[in-house]
Short mmCIF file of C-alpha atoms in Angstrom, two decimals:
data_model
loop_
_atom_site.label_atom_id
_atom_site.label_comp_id
_atom_site.label_asym_id
_atom_site.label_seq_id
_atom_site.Cartn_x
_atom_site.Cartn_y
_atom_site.Cartn_z
CA ASP A 1 -16.65 11.49 3.50
CA THR A 2 -13.78 12.65 1.35
CA GLY A 3 -11.68 9.48 1.66
CA VAL A 4 -11.27 6.59 -0.74
CA SER A 5 -14.26 4.25 -0.62
CA GLN A 6 -14.65 0.68 -1.80
CA ASP A 7 -17.67 -1.52 -2.33
CA PRO A 8 -18.47 -4.15 -1.28
CA ARG A 9 -16.44 -4.49 1.91
CA HIS A 10 -16.82 -8.25 1.91
CA LYS A 11 -17.56 -10.73 -0.84
CA ILE A 12 -17.98 -14.48 -0.54
CA THR A 13 -18.25 -16.38 -3.77
CA LYS A 14 -17.95 -19.89 -5.09
CA ARG A 15 -15.06 -20.99 -7.23
CA GLY A 16 -15.69 -20.29 -10.88
CA GLN A 17 -17.95 -17.30 -10.32
CA ASN A 18 -17.17 -13.78 -11.52
CA VAL A 19 -16.89 -10.88 -9.09
CA THR A 20 -16.59 -7.13 -9.52
CA PHE A 21 -15.34 -4.57 -7.03
CA ARG A 22 -15.68 -0.81 -7.12
CA CYS A 23 -13.36 1.93 -5.93
CA ASP A 24 -14.21 5.62 -5.61
CA PRO A 25 -11.05 7.69 -5.22
CA ILE A 26 -10.65 11.00 -3.49
CA SER A 27 -12.15 13.70 -5.64
CA GLU A 28 -9.66 15.20 -8.11
CA HIS A 29 -7.12 12.45 -7.52
CA ASN A 30 -6.36 11.35 -11.05
CA ARG A 31 -4.13 8.43 -10.15
CA LEU A 32 -5.79 5.25 -8.94
CA TYR A 33 -4.03 2.07 -7.88
CA TRP A 34 -5.17 -1.48 -7.14
CA TYR A 35 -3.27 -3.71 -4.72
CA ARG A 36 -3.86 -7.18 -3.35
CA GLN A 37 -2.99 -8.12 0.22
CA THR A 38 -2.93 -11.63 1.60
CA LEU A 39 -2.74 -12.45 5.29
CA GLY A 40 0.58 -11.54 6.85
CA GLN A 41 1.94 -9.89 3.71
CA GLY A 42 2.38 -6.39 2.42
CA PRO A 43 0.13 -5.11 -0.36
CA GLU A 44 1.17 -6.19 -3.87
CA PHE A 45 0.74 -3.83 -6.80
CA LEU A 46 -1.74 -5.00 -9.44
CA THR A 47 -2.41 -2.08 -11.77
CA TYR A 48 -2.80 1.69 -11.94
CA PHE A 49 -4.63 4.36 -13.88
CA GLN A 50 -3.88 7.95 -14.65
CA ASN A 51 -7.24 9.45 -15.46
CA GLU A 52 -8.96 6.83 -17.64
CA ALA A 53 -5.74 5.32 -19.03
CA GLN A 54 -4.48 2.07 -17.56
CA LEU A 55 -0.74 2.60 -17.64
CA GLU A 56 0.68 -0.50 -16.02
CA LYS A 57 -0.37 -4.01 -15.12
CA SER A 58 1.65 -6.27 -12.89
CA ARG A 59 2.91 -9.56 -14.24
CA LEU A 60 1.04 -11.03 -11.26
CA LEU A 61 -2.23 -10.06 -12.89
CA SER A 62 -3.58 -13.01 -14.84
CA ASP A 63 -5.88 -12.70 -17.83
CA ARG A 64 -8.81 -13.41 -15.52
CA PHE A 65 -8.37 -9.96 -13.97
CA SER A 66 -9.51 -6.81 -15.70
CA ALA A 67 -9.78 -3.26 -14.46
CA GLU A 68 -11.45 -0.19 -15.89
CA ARG A 69 -11.77 3.47 -15.10
CA PRO A 70 -14.07 4.63 -17.88
CA LYS A 71 -14.52 8.28 -17.00
CA GLY A 72 -11.42 8.83 -14.98
CA SER A 73 -13.35 8.78 -11.72
CA PHE A 74 -14.36 5.47 -10.10
CA SER A 75 -12.73 2.19 -11.09
CA THR A 76 -13.87 -1.42 -11.20
CA LEU A 77 -11.82 -4.57 -10.81
CA GLU A 78 -13.34 -7.75 -12.19
CA ILE A 79 -12.13 -11.27 -11.54
CA GLN A 80 -13.49 -13.93 -13.84
CA ARG A 81 -13.68 -17.63 -12.99
CA THR A 82 -12.50 -17.05 -9.43
CA GLU A 83 -10.09 -19.51 -7.84
CA GLN A 84 -9.41 -20.18 -4.16
CA GLY A 85 -6.02 -18.52 -4.59
CA ASP A 86 -7.79 -15.25 -5.39
CA SER A 87 -8.94 -14.99 -1.77
CA ALA A 88 -7.37 -11.81 -0.44
CA MET A 89 -8.00 -8.21 0.50
CA TYR A 90 -8.21 -5.99 -2.58
CA LEU A 91 -7.11 -2.46 -1.78
CA CYS A 92 -7.57 0.65 -3.83
CA ALA A 93 -5.51 3.82 -3.40
CA SER A 94 -5.50 7.21 -5.05
CA SER A 95 -3.09 10.10 -5.37
CA ARG A 96 -2.49 13.30 -7.22
CA PRO A 97 0.33 13.45 -9.70
CA ARG A 98 3.01 15.99 -8.98
CA THR A 99 5.46 17.57 -11.36
CA GLY A 100 9.21 17.45 -11.18
CA GLY A 101 9.49 13.70 -10.66
CA VAL A 102 7.82 13.83 -7.25
CA THR A 103 5.51 11.04 -6.08
CA ASP A 104 2.47 12.07 -4.08
CA THR A 105 0.98 10.31 -1.09
CA GLN A 106 -1.30 7.36 -1.78
CA TYR A 107 -4.42 7.19 0.33
CA PHE A 108 -5.94 3.76 0.73
CA GLY A 109 -9.53 2.64 0.83
CA PRO A 110 -10.85 0.16 3.41
CA GLY A 111 -10.50 -2.73 0.97
CA THR A 112 -12.76 -5.50 -0.28
CA ARG A 113 -12.18 -8.84 1.39
CA LEU A 114 -12.78 -11.64 -1.07
CA THR A 115 -13.33 -15.22 0.04
CA VAL A 116 -13.54 -17.87 -2.65
CA LEU A 117 -15.07 -21.12 -1.43
CA GLY B 1 12.70 -6.54 -10.34
CA GLU B 2 12.05 -4.16 -7.52
CA ASN B 3 12.21 -5.61 -4.05
CA VAL B 4 11.90 -4.29 -0.52
CA GLU B 5 13.08 -6.32 2.45
CA GLN B 6 11.82 -5.45 5.94
CA HIS B 7 13.08 -6.57 9.35
CA PRO B 8 12.17 -7.68 11.91
CA SER B 9 8.89 -9.42 11.14
CA THR B 10 7.79 -9.11 14.78
CA LEU B 11 8.91 -6.69 17.48
CA SER B 12 7.85 -6.58 21.09
CA VAL B 13 8.77 -3.65 23.32
CA GLN B 14 7.80 -2.28 26.71
CA GLU B 15 5.76 0.87 26.83
CA GLY B 16 8.08 3.87 26.79
CA ASP B 17 10.90 2.07 24.96
CA SER B 18 11.97 2.84 21.41
CA ALA B 19 11.25 0.68 18.37
CA VAL B 20 13.28 0.52 15.17
CA ILE B 21 12.22 -1.13 11.92
CA LYS B 22 14.61 -1.41 8.99
CA CYS B 23 14.08 -1.77 5.25
CA THR B 24 16.34 -2.21 2.27
CA TYR B 25 15.40 -1.65 -1.36
CA SER B 26 16.87 -2.93 -4.58
CA ASP B 27 16.06 -0.24 -7.17
CA SER B 28 18.54 2.61 -6.86
CA ALA B 29 16.12 4.80 -8.85
CA SER B 30 13.59 4.73 -6.00
CA ASN B 31 13.02 8.23 -4.69
CA TYR B 32 10.02 8.05 -2.35
CA PHE B 33 9.77 5.99 0.84
CA PRO B 34 6.51 6.00 2.82
CA TRP B 35 5.69 4.12 6.00
CA TYR B 36 2.17 2.84 6.63
CA LYS B 37 0.53 1.63 9.84
CA GLN B 38 -2.18 -0.98 9.53
CA GLU B 39 -4.36 -2.03 12.41
CA LEU B 40 -6.21 -5.32 12.26
CA GLY B 41 -8.97 -5.18 9.66
CA LYS B 42 -8.24 -1.56 8.80
CA ARG B 43 -6.78 0.23 5.81
CA PRO B 44 -3.07 1.16 5.67
CA GLN B 45 -2.57 4.68 7.01
CA LEU B 46 0.43 6.81 6.09
CA ILE B 47 2.39 7.81 9.19
CA ILE B 48 5.48 9.40 7.67
CA ASP B 49 7.34 9.52 4.38
CA ILE B 50 10.72 10.65 3.12
CA ARG B 51 12.03 11.62 -0.30
CA SER B 52 15.46 10.86 -1.67
CA ASN B 53 16.70 14.43 -1.36
CA VAL B 54 16.38 14.26 2.43
CA GLY B 55 18.34 12.13 4.89
CA GLU B 56 16.06 12.36 7.91
CA LYS B 57 12.55 13.47 8.77
CA LYS B 58 10.85 13.70 12.14
CA ASP B 59 7.25 14.07 13.24
CA GLN B 60 6.79 14.10 17.01
CA ARG B 61 7.64 10.57 18.25
CA ILE B 62 8.24 9.19 14.76
CA ALA B 63 11.34 9.63 12.61
CA VAL B 64 12.60 8.11 9.40
CA THR B 65 16.18 8.00 8.16
CA LEU B 66 17.37 7.27 4.64
CA ASN B 67 20.79 6.08 3.47
CA LYS B 68 20.74 6.23 -0.32
CA THR B 69 24.22 4.82 -0.71
CA ALA B 70 23.39 1.69 1.25
CA LYS B 71 19.80 1.65 -0.08
CA HIS B 72 18.20 1.34 3.30
CA PHE B 73 15.79 3.35 5.41
CA SER B 74 14.52 2.98 8.94
CA LEU B 75 11.53 3.91 11.08
CA HIS B 76 12.14 5.02 14.64
CA ILE B 77 9.34 5.30 17.18
CA THR B 78 10.27 6.76 20.56
CA GLU B 79 8.32 6.62 23.82
CA THR B 80 6.13 3.84 22.48
CA GLN B 81 2.54 3.56 23.66
CA PRO B 82 0.11 0.61 23.54
CA GLU B 83 -1.81 2.32 20.74
CA ASP B 84 1.32 2.08 18.58
CA SER B 85 0.68 -1.68 18.42
CA ALA B 86 -0.04 -2.53 14.78
CA VAL B 87 1.61 -3.84 11.62
CA TYR B 88 3.98 -1.38 9.99
CA PHE B 89 4.88 -1.51 6.30
CA CYS B 90 7.68 0.26 4.52
CA ALA B 91 7.48 0.90 0.79
CA ALA B 92 9.56 2.30 -2.04
CA SER B 93 8.48 4.05 -5.19
CA PHE B 94 9.87 5.74 -8.27
CA TYR B 95 7.97 8.46 -10.04
CA ASN B 96 8.83 7.28 -13.53
CA GLN B 97 7.24 3.95 -12.68
CA GLY B 98 3.93 5.66 -12.08
CA GLY B 99 4.44 5.92 -8.38
CA LYS B 100 3.47 2.31 -7.69
CA LEU B 101 4.48 1.25 -4.21
CA ILE B 102 6.60 -1.83 -3.58
CA PHE B 103 5.95 -2.90 0.00
CA GLY B 104 8.02 -4.74 2.53
CA GLN B 105 6.65 -7.80 4.29
CA GLY B 106 5.55 -5.90 7.37
CA THR B 107 6.55 -5.72 11.03
CA GLU B 108 4.06 -6.60 13.75
CA LEU B 109 4.81 -4.26 16.63
CA SER B 110 3.49 -5.11 20.06
CA VAL B 111 3.83 -2.53 22.84
CA LYS B 112 3.30 -4.06 26.26
CA PRO B 113 1.93 -1.82 29.02
#
């Protein structure tokens, strides 16, 4: 499968616990994005990487959230001390950069659905 | 900050009719406008996109138009089929912002046989 993959697909946790999600982008895609989607809403940008560098974090992203992409391949998103408001679908997407100010297509993974009890 | 408004939030059409979904964006520097289709429980799938140097793009039954002056773009689906039923999201992006997508709120399209 050459698409974006995410693991786990579902995660149920109790409030206050830490959770970690993984995203494997399409091979050779050096841009990787994390989005959060709540029911009935469009995805909201959280953060993105170009290779291993985290270049932007949304103001929506509290200090409890941290993301890494240590070798420029897969990425992890960790949420510490989860709250019920963190319940959402966490989507990962990847793309290739293009020159000349052109944005390339972002391909999404299936998402990790987080439920915080 | 950047904002994308999408209308309508729900749209119901008869099979074979056309459907139109409209979006407006706030950042005049935006230069890339994709449309995604998301079926229940599935990932968003790109169906068509348009860049700011083009006013219209068509792919079979799907077309997108862009009016840079008015900062709005629209999705047109002709000869709708029941399998077109899904939630459609528009988005806007600017390369110098890392290509992050700012999404609209979504339109739930229902095509009745």
